[in-house]
Coordinates of C-alpha atoms and ligand atoms in Angstrom, one line a residue:
M1 CA 3.6 -23.3 87.7
C2 CA 4.1 -19.8 89.3
G3 CA 6.8 -17.5 88.0
I4 CA 9.6 -16.0 90.0
V5 CA 11.9 -13.0 89.3
G6 CA 14.8 -11.3 91.2
Y7 CA 16.8 -8.2 90.5
N8 CA 20.1 -7.1 92.1
G9 CA 21.8 -4.0 90.5
N10 CA 22.1 -0.3 90.1
L11 CA 18.6 0.5 89.0
D12 CA 15.3 0.7 91.0
A13 CA 14.1 -2.9 91.3
K14 CA 10.4 -2.2 91.6
E15 CA 9.5 -1.5 88.0
I16 CA 11.8 -4.2 86.7
L17 CA 10.2 -6.8 88.9
L18 CA 6.7 -5.8 88.0
K19 CA 7.4 -5.8 84.3
G20 CA 9.1 -9.2 84.7
L21 CA 6.1 -10.6 86.4
E22 CA 3.8 -9.3 83.7
K23 CA 5.9 -11.4 81.3
L24 CA 5.5 -14.4 83.6
E25 CA 1.8 -14.1 84.2
Y26 CA 1.2 -17.0 81.7
R27 CA 2.7 -19.2 84.4
G28 CA 0.1 -18.4 87.0
Y29 CA -2.2 -15.4 87.7
D30 CA -4.2 -15.9 90.8
S31 CA -2.1 -13.7 93.1
A32 CA 1.3 -11.9 93.0
G33 CA 3.8 -10.1 95.1
I34 CA 7.2 -8.4 95.3
A35 CA 9.7 -7.7 98.1
I36 CA 12.0 -4.7 97.9
R37 CA 15.1 -4.3 100.0
N38 CA 16.5 -0.9 100.8
K39 CA 18.3 0.7 103.8
E40 CA 15.1 0.5 105.9
G41 CA 14.9 -3.3 105.4
V42 CA 12.7 -5.5 103.3
T43 CA 9.1 -4.4 102.4
V44 CA 6.6 -6.9 100.9
F45 CA 3.6 -6.0 98.8
K46 CA 1.2 -8.7 97.7
E47 CA -2.3 -9.0 96.3
K48 CA -4.9 -11.5 95.1
G49 CA -5.4 -11.3 91.4
R50 CA -3.2 -10.2 88.5
I51 CA -0.1 -8.0 88.3
K52 CA -2.3 -5.0 87.6
D53 CA -4.0 -5.6 90.9
L54 CA -0.6 -5.8 92.6
R55 CA 0.5 -2.5 91.0
N56 CA -2.4 -0.9 92.8
V57 CA -1.0 -1.8 96.2
V58 CA 2.7 -1.2 95.6
D59 CA 3.9 2.0 97.2
G60 CA 4.9 4.2 94.2
E61 CA 7.5 5.9 96.3
I62 CA 9.4 2.9 97.4
K63 CA 12.9 2.6 96.2
G64 CA 15.4 -0.2 96.4
N65 CA 18.0 -2.0 94.2
I66 CA 17.4 -5.5 95.3
G67 CA 14.1 -7.4 95.1
I68 CA 12.3 -10.6 94.3
G69 CA 8.8 -11.2 92.9
H70 CA 6.3 -13.9 92.3
T71 CA 3.1 -14.7 90.3
R72 CA 1.2 -17.6 91.7
W73 CA -0.9 -20.6 90.5
A74 CA -2.2 -21.9 93.7
T75 CA -1.4 -25.5 94.8
H76 CA -1.3 -25.4 98.6
G77 CA -3.8 -22.9 100.0
V78 CA -6.5 -20.9 98.2
P79 CA -5.5 -18.0 96.1
N80 CA -5.7 -15.0 98.5
K81 CA -3.4 -12.3 99.8
I82 CA -2.1 -14.3 102.7
N83 CA -1.1 -17.2 100.6
A84 CA 0.5 -15.0 97.9
H85 CA 4.3 -14.9 97.8
P86 CA 6.7 -13.5 99.1
H87 CA 6.5 -15.2 102.4
Q88 CA 8.5 -14.1 105.4
S89 CA 10.0 -15.9 108.4
A90 CA 8.6 -15.3 111.9
T91 CA 11.0 -12.3 112.7
K92 CA 10.7 -11.2 109.0
R93 CA 14.4 -11.4 108.6
F94 CA 14.1 -13.8 105.6
T95 CA 11.8 -13.4 102.6
I96 CA 11.2 -16.0 100.0
V97 CA 9.5 -16.6 96.6
H98 CA 9.1 -20.2 95.5
N99 CA 7.8 -22.1 92.4
G100 CA 7.2 -25.8 92.9
V101 CA 5.7 -28.2 95.5
I102 CA 7.4 -29.3 98.7
E103 CA 6.0 -32.8 99.2
N104 CA 7.2 -33.3 102.8
Y105 CA 6.3 -29.9 104.2
H106 CA 3.9 -31.4 106.7
L107 CA 6.6 -33.6 108.1
L108 CA 9.2 -30.8 108.2
K109 CA 6.7 -28.5 110.0
K110 CA 6.1 -31.2 112.6
Q111 CA 9.7 -32.0 113.0
Y112 CA 11.4 -28.6 113.1
L113 CA 8.7 -25.9 113.4
N114 CA 6.3 -27.0 116.0
N115 CA 6.5 -23.8 118.0
I116 CA 6.4 -21.5 115.0
P117 CA 2.9 -20.1 114.2
M118 CA 2.4 -20.3 110.4
Q119 CA 0.9 -17.3 108.6
S120 CA -0.2 -19.0 105.5
E121 CA -1.5 -22.4 104.2
T122 CA 1.4 -22.8 101.8
D123 CA 4.2 -25.3 101.6
T124 CA 6.5 -22.5 100.8
E125 CA 6.4 -20.9 104.2
V126 CA 8.0 -23.9 105.7
I127 CA 11.2 -23.2 103.7
V128 CA 11.6 -19.7 104.9
Q129 CA 10.8 -20.6 108.5
L130 CA 13.4 -23.4 108.3
V131 CA 16.1 -21.1 107.1
E132 CA 15.4 -18.8 110.1
Q133 CA 15.3 -21.7 112.5
F134 CA 18.7 -23.0 111.4
S135 CA 20.2 -19.5 111.3
K136 CA 19.0 -19.0 114.9
E137 CA 20.9 -22.2 115.8
G138 CA 24.1 -20.4 114.7
L139 CA 24.4 -21.3 111.0
S140 CA 25.3 -18.6 108.5
T141 CA 22.6 -17.8 105.9
I142 CA 24.2 -19.8 103.2
E143 CA 24.6 -22.8 105.6
A144 CA 21.0 -22.5 106.8
F145 CA 19.8 -22.3 103.2
R146 CA 21.8 -25.4 102.2
K147 CA 20.7 -27.3 105.2
T148 CA 17.1 -26.4 104.5
L149 CA 17.4 -27.4 100.8
S150 CA 18.9 -30.8 101.8
L151 CA 15.7 -31.5 103.7
L152 CA 13.2 -30.6 101.0
H153 CA 11.5 -33.3 98.9
G154 CA 9.8 -32.1 95.8
S155 CA 10.3 -29.4 93.3
Y156 CA 11.5 -25.8 93.8
A157 CA 12.9 -22.7 92.2
I158 CA 13.6 -20.4 95.1
A159 CA 14.8 -16.8 95.5
L160 CA 15.5 -15.7 99.1
L161 CA 16.4 -12.3 100.7
D162 CA 18.1 -11.9 104.0
E163 CA 17.4 -8.5 105.6
E164 CA 20.8 -8.6 107.2
D165 CA 22.6 -9.1 103.9
G166 CA 22.0 -6.3 101.5
D167 CA 24.2 -7.8 98.7
T168 CA 22.8 -11.1 97.8
I169 CA 19.8 -13.0 96.5
Y170 CA 20.0 -16.7 97.5
V171 CA 18.8 -18.9 94.7
A172 CA 18.3 -22.6 94.3
K173 CA 16.6 -25.0 92.0
N174 CA 15.3 -28.6 91.8
K175 CA 13.0 -29.7 88.9
S176 CA 11.4 -26.3 88.5
P177 CA 12.8 -24.0 85.8
L178 CA 15.2 -21.2 86.7
L179 CA 17.7 -19.0 84.9
V180 CA 20.2 -16.5 86.1
G181 CA 20.7 -13.5 83.9
V182 CA 24.0 -11.5 83.6
G183 CA 23.3 -7.8 83.0
D184 CA 25.2 -4.6 82.8
G185 CA 25.6 -3.4 86.4
C186 CA 23.1 -6.0 87.6
N187 CA 22.3 -9.7 87.8
V188 CA 18.9 -11.2 87.7
V189 CA 16.9 -14.3 88.3
A190 CA 13.8 -15.6 86.4
S191 CA 11.7 -18.6 85.7
D192 CA 11.9 -17.7 82.0
A193 CA 14.3 -15.5 80.1
M194 CA 11.3 -13.6 78.7
A195 CA 10.9 -11.9 82.1
M196 CA 14.3 -10.3 82.1
L197 CA 14.9 -9.6 78.4
Q198 CA 14.2 -6.0 79.4
V199 CA 17.6 -6.1 81.2
T200 CA 19.7 -8.7 79.4
N201 CA 19.8 -11.5 76.8
Q202 CA 22.7 -13.3 78.5
F203 CA 21.6 -16.1 80.7
I204 CA 23.1 -19.0 82.7
E205 CA 21.3 -22.3 83.1
I206 CA 21.0 -23.5 86.7
H207 CA 20.8 -27.3 87.2
D208 CA 18.9 -29.3 89.8
G209 CA 20.6 -29.3 93.1
E210 CA 22.6 -26.1 92.6
V211 CA 22.7 -23.1 94.8
V212 CA 23.5 -19.6 93.4
L213 CA 24.5 -16.4 95.1
V214 CA 23.3 -13.6 92.9
Q215 CA 25.1 -10.4 93.7
K216 CA 25.3 -7.1 91.7
E217 CA 28.8 -7.8 90.4
K218 CA 29.0 -11.5 90.5
I219 CA 27.2 -14.8 90.3
E220 CA 28.4 -17.8 92.3
I221 CA 27.1 -21.2 91.5
S222 CA 27.8 -24.2 93.7
T223 CA 26.5 -27.7 94.4
L224 CA 24.4 -28.4 97.5
D225 CA 27.6 -29.6 99.2
G226 CA 29.5 -26.4 98.3
Q227 CA 31.6 -27.3 95.3
K228 CA 32.0 -24.3 93.0
I229 CA 30.8 -24.6 89.4
E230 CA 31.8 -22.4 86.5
R231 CA 29.3 -22.0 83.7
K232 CA 29.3 -19.6 80.8
P233 CA 26.2 -17.5 79.9
Y234 CA 24.5 -18.1 76.5
T235 CA 22.6 -15.6 74.4
V236 CA 18.9 -15.9 74.2
E237 CA 18.0 -15.1 70.6
L238 CA 14.6 -13.6 71.4
D239 CA 13.5 -10.2 70.3
A240 CA 11.5 -8.3 72.9
S241 CA 8.9 -7.6 70.2
D242 CA 8.3 -11.4 69.9
I243 CA 6.7 -11.3 73.3
E244 CA 4.5 -8.3 72.7
K245 CA 0.9 -8.4 71.5
G246 CA 1.4 -5.4 69.2
T247 CA -1.9 -4.2 67.9
Y248 CA -3.6 -7.5 68.6
P249 CA -6.3 -7.6 71.4
H250 CA -5.1 -11.0 72.5
Y251 CA -2.0 -13.2 72.2
M252 CA -4.1 -16.1 71.0
L253 CA -5.3 -14.2 68.0
K254 CA -1.8 -13.1 67.2
E255 CA -0.5 -16.6 67.6
M256 CA -3.2 -18.1 65.4
D257 CA -2.4 -15.5 62.7
E258 CA 1.3 -16.5 62.9
Q259 CA 0.6 -20.1 61.9
P260 CA 1.2 -20.0 58.1
G261 CA 4.5 -18.3 58.8
V262 CA 5.4 -20.9 61.4
V263 CA 4.9 -23.7 58.9
R264 CA 7.0 -21.9 56.3
K265 CA 9.8 -21.3 58.9
I266 CA 9.8 -25.0 59.9
I267 CA 10.1 -26.0 56.2
Q268 CA 13.1 -23.7 56.0
E269 CA 14.7 -24.8 59.4
Y270 CA 14.4 -28.5 58.4
S271 CA 15.8 -28.1 54.9
N272 CA 19.4 -28.9 54.1
E273 CA 21.7 -27.1 51.7
A274 CA 20.3 -29.2 48.8
G275 CA 16.9 -27.9 49.8
E276 CA 15.7 -31.4 51.0
L277 CA 13.9 -32.0 54.3
S278 CA 16.4 -33.4 56.8
I279 CA 17.1 -33.9 60.4
D280 CA 20.2 -34.4 62.5
E281 CA 21.9 -37.7 61.6
A282 CA 22.1 -38.9 65.2
I283 CA 18.3 -38.5 65.5
F284 CA 17.8 -40.3 62.2
A285 CA 19.9 -43.2 63.4
A286 CA 18.0 -43.3 66.7
L287 CA 14.7 -43.5 64.8
R288 CA 16.0 -46.1 62.4
G289 CA 17.3 -48.1 65.3
A290 CA 14.0 -48.2 67.2
D291 CA 11.6 -51.1 66.9
R292 CA 8.8 -49.0 68.5
I293 CA 8.3 -45.4 69.3
Y294 CA 6.6 -44.3 72.6
I295 CA 5.2 -40.8 72.3
I296 CA 4.7 -39.1 75.7
A297 CA 2.8 -35.8 76.1
A298 CA 0.0 -34.0 77.8
G299 CA -3.0 -31.9 76.7
T300 CA -2.7 -30.4 73.2
S301 CA 0.7 -32.0 72.8
Y302 CA -0.8 -35.4 73.4
H303 CA -3.3 -34.6 70.7
A304 CA -0.4 -33.8 68.4
G305 CA 1.1 -37.1 69.4
L306 CA -2.0 -39.0 68.2
V307 CA -1.5 -37.5 64.8
G308 CA 2.2 -38.2 65.0
K309 CA 1.5 -41.9 65.4
E310 CA -0.2 -41.9 62.0
Y311 CA 2.9 -40.1 60.5
F312 CA 5.4 -42.5 61.9
E313 CA 3.4 -45.6 61.0
K314 CA 2.4 -44.4 57.5
L315 CA 5.5 -42.6 56.4
A316 CA 8.2 -44.5 58.3
G317 CA 6.7 -47.9 59.0
I318 CA 7.6 -47.7 62.7
P319 CA 5.0 -48.8 65.2
V320 CA 4.0 -46.2 67.8
E321 CA 2.2 -46.0 71.1
V322 CA 1.0 -42.7 72.4
H323 CA 0.7 -42.1 76.1
I324 CA -0.6 -39.4 78.4
S325 CA 2.4 -38.5 80.5
S326 CA 0.6 -38.3 83.8
E327 CA -0.6 -41.9 83.3
I328 CA 2.4 -43.8 81.9
G329 CA 4.8 -42.5 84.5
Y330 CA 3.2 -44.6 87.2
N331 CA 2.2 -47.5 85.0
M332 CA 4.9 -48.3 82.5
P333 CA 3.7 -50.7 79.8
L334 CA 5.7 -53.7 78.7
L335 CA 8.3 -52.1 76.5
S336 CA 9.7 -53.4 73.2
E337 CA 13.3 -54.4 72.9
K338 CA 14.6 -51.2 71.3
P339 CA 12.2 -48.4 72.3
L340 CA 12.7 -44.7 71.4
F341 CA 10.8 -42.3 73.6
I342 CA 9.6 -39.0 72.0
F343 CA 8.5 -36.3 74.4
I344 CA 6.3 -33.6 72.8
S345 CA 6.0 -30.4 74.9
Q346 CA 5.6 -26.8 73.8
S347 CA 7.1 -25.5 77.0
G348 CA 9.6 -28.3 77.6
E349 CA 8.7 -27.9 81.3
T350 CA 5.7 -30.1 81.9
A351 CA 6.3 -31.9 85.2
D352 CA 4.1 -34.9 84.2
S353 CA 6.3 -35.5 81.1
R354 CA 9.5 -34.8 83.0
Q355 CA 8.8 -37.5 85.6
V356 CA 8.5 -40.0 82.7
L357 CA 11.7 -38.8 81.1
V358 CA 13.5 -39.3 84.4
K359 CA 12.3 -42.9 84.6
V360 CA 13.1 -43.5 80.9
K361 CA 16.7 -42.3 81.6
E362 CA 16.9 -44.6 84.6
L363 CA 15.9 -47.5 82.4
G364 CA 18.6 -46.4 79.9
H365 CA 16.4 -45.8 76.9
P366 CA 17.0 -43.1 74.4
A367 CA 14.8 -40.0 74.4
L368 CA 14.0 -37.2 71.9
T369 CA 12.3 -34.0 73.0
I370 CA 10.3 -32.0 70.5
T371 CA 9.8 -28.6 72.1
N372 CA 9.4 -24.9 71.4
V373 CA 11.8 -23.8 74.1
A374 CA 15.5 -24.3 73.5
G375 CA 17.3 -25.1 76.8
S376 CA 14.1 -26.2 78.6
T377 CA 14.3 -29.0 81.1
L378 CA 12.9 -31.7 78.8
S379 CA 15.3 -30.6 76.1
R380 CA 18.3 -30.6 78.4
E381 CA 17.6 -33.9 79.9
A382 CA 16.7 -35.9 76.7
D383 CA 19.4 -37.3 74.4
Y384 CA 18.2 -35.3 71.4
T385 CA 16.1 -32.2 70.8
L386 CA 14.2 -31.0 67.8
L387 CA 12.8 -27.4 68.0
L388 CA 9.4 -26.2 66.9
H389 CA 10.6 -22.8 65.8
A390 CA 7.1 -21.4 66.5
G391 CA 8.3 -18.3 68.4
P392 CA 7.1 -17.7 72.0
E393 CA 3.6 -18.9 72.6
I394 CA 2.1 -16.8 75.4
A395 CA -1.6 -17.5 75.3
V396 CA -2.5 -20.4 77.6
A397 CA -4.4 -22.0 74.8
S398 CA -1.9 -23.6 72.5
T399 CA -2.5 -22.9 68.8
K400 CA 0.6 -22.3 66.8
A401 CA 2.7 -24.8 68.8
Y402 CA 0.2 -27.5 68.0
V403 CA 0.4 -26.8 64.3
A404 CA 4.2 -26.6 64.6
Q405 CA 4.3 -30.0 66.4
L406 CA 2.3 -31.6 63.6
A407 CA 4.6 -30.1 61.0
V408 CA 7.8 -31.2 62.8
L409 CA 6.4 -34.7 63.4
A410 CA 5.5 -35.0 59.8
I411 CA 9.0 -34.0 58.7
V412 CA 10.7 -36.3 61.2
A413 CA 8.5 -39.3 60.2
Y414 CA 9.1 -38.5 56.5
V415 CA 12.8 -38.3 56.8
A416 CA 12.9 -41.5 58.9
G417 CA 10.8 -43.2 56.3
E418 CA 13.3 -42.4 53.5
G419 CA 11.4 -43.8 50.6
S420 CA 8.0 -42.2 51.1
D421 CA 6.4 -41.1 47.8
V422 CA 4.8 -38.0 49.4
D423 CA 6.5 -34.8 48.3
L424 CA 6.2 -33.5 51.9
K425 CA 8.0 -30.2 51.3
K426 CA 5.6 -29.2 48.5
E427 CA 2.6 -30.5 50.5
L428 CA 3.6 -28.5 53.6
A429 CA 3.9 -25.4 51.5
I430 CA 0.3 -26.0 50.3
V431 CA -0.7 -26.4 53.9
A432 CA 0.8 -23.0 54.8
N433 CA -1.3 -21.4 52.1
A434 CA -4.4 -23.2 53.2
I435 CA -3.9 -22.1 56.8
Q436 CA -3.6 -18.5 55.5
T437 CA -7.0 -18.9 53.9
M438 CA -8.3 -20.1 57.2
V439 CA -7.0 -17.3 59.3
D440 CA -8.3 -14.9 56.6
S441 CA -11.8 -16.3 57.2
K442 CA -12.1 -14.8 60.7
D443 CA -15.4 -13.1 60.0
E444 CA -17.0 -16.3 59.0
M445 CA -15.6 -18.1 62.1
Q446 CA -17.1 -15.4 64.3
K447 CA -20.5 -15.9 62.6
I448 CA -20.2 -19.7 63.2
A449 CA -19.4 -19.1 66.8
L450 CA -22.5 -16.9 67.3
E451 CA -24.7 -19.2 65.3
Y452 CA -23.8 -22.4 67.1
L453 CA -22.4 -21.5 70.5
N454 CA -24.5 -18.7 71.7
N455 CA -25.9 -19.5 75.2
V456 CA -25.2 -23.2 74.9
R457 CA -24.3 -25.5 77.8
N458 CA -22.3 -28.1 75.9
A459 CA -20.9 -28.9 72.5
F460 CA -19.6 -32.0 70.7
F461 CA -16.9 -32.4 68.2
I462 CA -16.8 -35.5 66.0
G463 CA -14.6 -37.0 63.4
R464 CA -13.0 -40.2 62.3
N465 CA -9.4 -41.2 61.9
M466 CA -7.3 -38.0 61.7
D467 CA -10.5 -35.9 62.2
Y468 CA -11.1 -37.7 65.5
Y469 CA -7.7 -36.5 66.8
V470 CA -8.5 -32.9 65.7
S471 CA -12.0 -33.2 67.3
L472 CA -10.3 -33.9 70.7
E473 CA -8.1 -30.8 70.2
G474 CA -11.1 -28.6 69.1
A475 CA -13.0 -29.7 72.2
L476 CA -10.1 -28.9 74.4
K477 CA -9.7 -25.5 72.9
L478 CA -13.4 -24.6 73.3
K479 CA -13.6 -25.8 76.9
E480 CA -10.4 -24.2 78.2
I481 CA -11.1 -20.7 77.0
S482 CA -15.0 -20.4 76.8
Y483 CA -15.8 -22.9 79.7
I484 CA -18.5 -24.5 77.5
Q485 CA -18.4 -28.2 78.3
A486 CA -17.1 -29.7 75.1
E487 CA -16.1 -33.3 74.2
G488 CA -14.4 -34.7 71.2
F489 CA -15.6 -38.2 70.0
A490 CA -14.8 -40.7 67.3
G491 CA -17.9 -40.5 65.2
G492 CA -18.6 -44.2 65.5
E493 CA -18.5 -44.1 69.3
L494 CA -21.4 -41.7 69.7
K495 CA -24.0 -44.4 69.3
H496 CA -22.3 -46.4 72.1
G497 CA -23.5 -44.0 74.8
T498 CA -22.8 -40.4 74.2
I499 CA -25.6 -39.9 71.7
A500 CA -27.9 -39.9 74.7
L501 CA -26.7 -36.4 75.4
I502 CA -27.9 -35.0 72.1
E503 CA -30.9 -32.8 72.5
E504 CA -32.7 -30.1 70.5
E505 CA -30.1 -27.5 69.4
T506 CA -27.1 -29.3 70.8
P507 CA -24.1 -28.0 68.8
V508 CA -22.2 -30.8 67.0
F509 CA -19.1 -29.9 65.0
A510 CA -18.3 -32.6 62.5
L511 CA -15.0 -32.7 60.5
V512 CA -15.0 -34.4 57.1
T513 CA -11.5 -34.4 55.6
Q514 CA -10.8 -38.1 55.4
E515 CA -12.0 -39.6 52.2
A516 CA -11.9 -43.2 53.4
V517 CA -14.4 -42.5 56.2
A518 CA -16.3 -39.5 54.7
L519 CA -19.5 -41.5 54.2
N520 CA -19.4 -43.0 57.7
I521 CA -19.0 -39.6 59.4
R522 CA -21.8 -38.2 57.3
G523 CA -23.9 -41.1 58.6
N524 CA -23.0 -40.0 62.2
V525 CA -24.0 -36.4 61.3
K526 CA -27.4 -37.7 60.1
E527 CA -27.8 -39.6 63.4
V528 CA -27.3 -36.5 65.6
V529 CA -29.4 -34.3 63.3
A530 CA -32.2 -36.8 63.6
R531 CA -32.1 -36.2 67.3
G532 CA -32.3 -32.4 67.1
A533 CA -28.6 -31.5 67.0
N534 CA -27.4 -28.3 65.4
A535 CA -24.7 -29.8 63.2
C536 CA -21.9 -27.7 61.8
V537 CA -20.1 -29.6 59.1
I538 CA -16.6 -28.5 58.2
S539 CA -15.4 -30.5 55.2
M540 CA -12.5 -30.4 52.8
E541 CA -12.7 -29.3 49.2
G542 CA -13.5 -32.4 47.1
L543 CA -15.4 -34.1 49.9
N544 CA -17.9 -31.2 50.5
E545 CA -21.6 -31.3 50.1
E546 CA -24.1 -28.5 49.7
D547 CA -25.2 -27.9 53.3
D548 CA -21.7 -27.9 54.8
R549 CA -21.1 -24.8 56.9
F550 CA -17.5 -24.3 55.9
V551 CA -15.1 -25.9 53.4
I552 CA -11.4 -25.9 54.0
P553 CA -8.9 -25.9 51.1
K554 CA -7.7 -29.3 49.8
V555 CA -4.5 -30.5 51.3
H556 CA -2.8 -33.9 51.5
T557 CA -4.9 -36.4 53.6
L558 CA -2.2 -36.9 56.2
L559 CA -1.8 -33.1 56.7
T560 CA -5.4 -32.1 57.1
P561 CA -5.1 -31.7 60.9
L562 CA -2.8 -28.7 60.4
V563 CA -5.6 -26.9 58.6
S564 CA -8.8 -28.3 60.0
V565 CA -7.8 -27.3 63.5
V566 CA -7.6 -23.6 62.6
P567 CA -11.4 -23.1 62.2
L568 CA -11.9 -24.8 65.5
Q569 CA -9.3 -22.6 67.2
L570 CA -11.0 -19.5 65.8
I571 CA -14.5 -20.6 66.6
S572 CA -13.4 -21.2 70.2
Y573 CA -11.7 -17.8 70.3
Y574 CA -14.9 -16.0 69.2
A575 CA -17.1 -18.1 71.5
A576 CA -14.9 -17.1 74.4
L577 CA -14.9 -13.5 73.4
E578 CA -18.7 -13.5 73.1
R579 CA -18.9 -14.8 76.7
G580 CA -16.6 -12.1 78.0
C581 CA -13.9 -14.7 79.0
D582 CA -10.3 -13.8 79.6
V583 CA -9.1 -15.5 76.4
D584 CA -5.4 -15.5 77.0
K585 CA -5.6 -16.4 80.7
P586 CA -8.5 -18.7 81.3
R587 CA -9.5 -19.4 84.9
N588 CA -7.7 -22.1 86.9
L589 CA -5.1 -22.7 84.1
A590 CA -1.4 -21.8 83.6
K591 CA 0.7 -22.1 80.5
S592 CA 3.5 -24.2 82.0
V593 CA 2.2 -27.0 84.2
T594 CA 5.2 -27.6 86.4
V595 CA 3.5 -29.6 89.1
E596 CA 2.5 -33.3 88.8
Ligands
AGP1 C1 -3.3 -26.4 75.6 O1 -4.1 -25.4 75.1 C2 -3.1 -26.5 77.0 N1 -3.2 -25.3 77.6 C3 -2.4 -27.6 77.6 O2 -3.2 -28.8 77.3 C4 -0.9 -28.0 77.2 O3 -0.9 -28.4 75.9 C5 -0.4 -29.0 78.1 O4 -0.4 -28.5 79.4 C6 1.0 -29.5 77.8 O5 1.9 -28.5 77.8 P1 3.3 -28.7 77.1 O6 3.1 -28.8 75.6 O7 4.0 -27.4 77.4 O8 4.0 -29.9 77.7

C-alpha cells in the first residue's frame, strides 16, 4: 500500500510532489515525506500523519527540480517520523522511497550491513543502505542499484536519488504498481496516474523486473540484466475533475451519488450496435468452455463475487465457487477439468488476489479480471479483462465499484447464458432508477443512522439468500468507517450461536427483498425482537409490512443487491459522520491493499 511519486523537470518539484501525494493518500496515510534535490544536495522532509501535516514541516522556501515523495501505510515499524519515507543511506548520498515489502530484509541486513547502524525499523532502509554499500565497493550507481534489486525478495516500487547525480531518478518495480509519465519538459514517476495528471496524461507501464532511469529529457527502460526495452506511452483518459470532490464533503458521498449513472454507463458500455447486451467474443467462448467458474476476490469484491455466483448459476447454468483470495492462494481446492478463474478487484492491484493469479497462470488455466482500473496489474496479467466503468473510486470504503461489479457480473452471466428469459437491459434500467430513489432518500437514512446507531457498541445485519450477501457488505461498510463492531449473518444462522449476543436495544438491520424466504427472515426478526433487539427492517415494495422502517422500490429478484446495499452504505456514512470519523480515510486502512 503506500504511494510514491517522483518529478524530474523544469518546474519546482515541491508543490508537484505534494499535490501528487495528496492524490495518492488513498493508498496510505499514516506518515509522508518528500526529498528535494538542488545544488546544495538532497533535503528530506517527513512527518507522521497526513500530507497536510507534511506541508507544515516542508520549508516553503526550498527550491529544486528533482524530487521524490511517499505516503505510507505502515507494515514494518510503527507509523512515526523516523519510519516515514524517504530513507537515506548512512552517508546520506542515497535517498529512497519504496512501496512494497522486502521479505528477506533481515537476512540481507545480517549478510551485508552488519556494521551499518540502521535509523529506522523499516525493511526499506536495507535497500538504500545496500545501494551505498555496493557503490562504496566501486560499482556505479546503476550497477549498485541492479545488484541490490537482484538480492531483494518480495514486492517493490522504488524511486531513488543519488546526491552525486543531479539528472536521474532511479526507478524499479516488482509486483507493486508503478508508472512513468512523459511530460512536457519533465518526466515523472507515480504509483497511480492520478497523482501526475496535473503534469501529463501520457504514461508508460513498467513491468516487474524492469529498471528505469527517469531523466528530464528521456526515459530509459531496461531489464534487470541491462537489456534495453522500448515501450510507447499510452493516454490515460481521466479527467482531472473525476478525481476531485467538487462541492461534496466526502468522496464517499459523491461516489454513492454517482451509482445510478454508473449503472446506466455500464448498460451503454456493454451494449452492441444492435442495442443488445454483449461481451467480447473471446470472453464469451472462455465462459462457455468452462465447466466451473472460480471467483477470487477480497473484501467488498468478495461480497460481489457471492452475488455473482447466483448470477452465473441462475442465468448461465455454470457452477461457481467463490473464494477469498488470501485463503485460496495457499490452499488450492481440487479443480474441475476446465476451470475459468474470475478475479474481481476494484483496484486491480490487490496483492492477495494477484498471488492467486500468478499460481493460476503457472497451472495454465484461463483467467478473467473484472476491474475498475484499465492497465492495472490484475488486468495486465489475466488473459481477459472486463472494465467496471465506474470512474475513479477514491474513498476507502467501496460503494459504486460494488454496484458496478454486480451490474457487470449480471451482464456477463446473462450473455453467457444466452437463452435467459430475463430482459436484463430493461431490468438494469429499472435498477438505476431505484438507486436514484435511494440516494435521494439521504435525509431518511440519516434519521435511521441516528435512531439505530447512536452510541451503540455493535450492530447486526441479517438476510437470507441474496440479502445475506448484502448483509455481509452492509456490516463491512459500517465497521470500516464508523468502527462499530458489525457482523452480517444468514438469518437462519443466528439461532445457532450469535443470538446470544442480542441484548436490549442491540441494532439489527434485516433485509427482506427475497420473496422465497421473506417469511423465514421475518421469523428471524421476531426472534431478535423478542430478545430486546432494535430491529430496522428494510424491505422491498410488494414484500413490505406496516412496521418496516424503509421500503426500497421493486426491482427484479436477482438484482435487489444493487439497490438494497445503497441504504446500508448511506446509513454507515451517516453513522460514521455522527461519530466524527474520517469517512474517506478510516483508521488502519488503505484503498489499495498491495501487501499479502
Ligand atoms: C471495501 O470497502 C474495502 N475497503 C475492501 O474490502 C476492498 O474491497 C478490498 O480490499 C478489495 O479491494 P479490490 O477490490 O481493489 O481488490
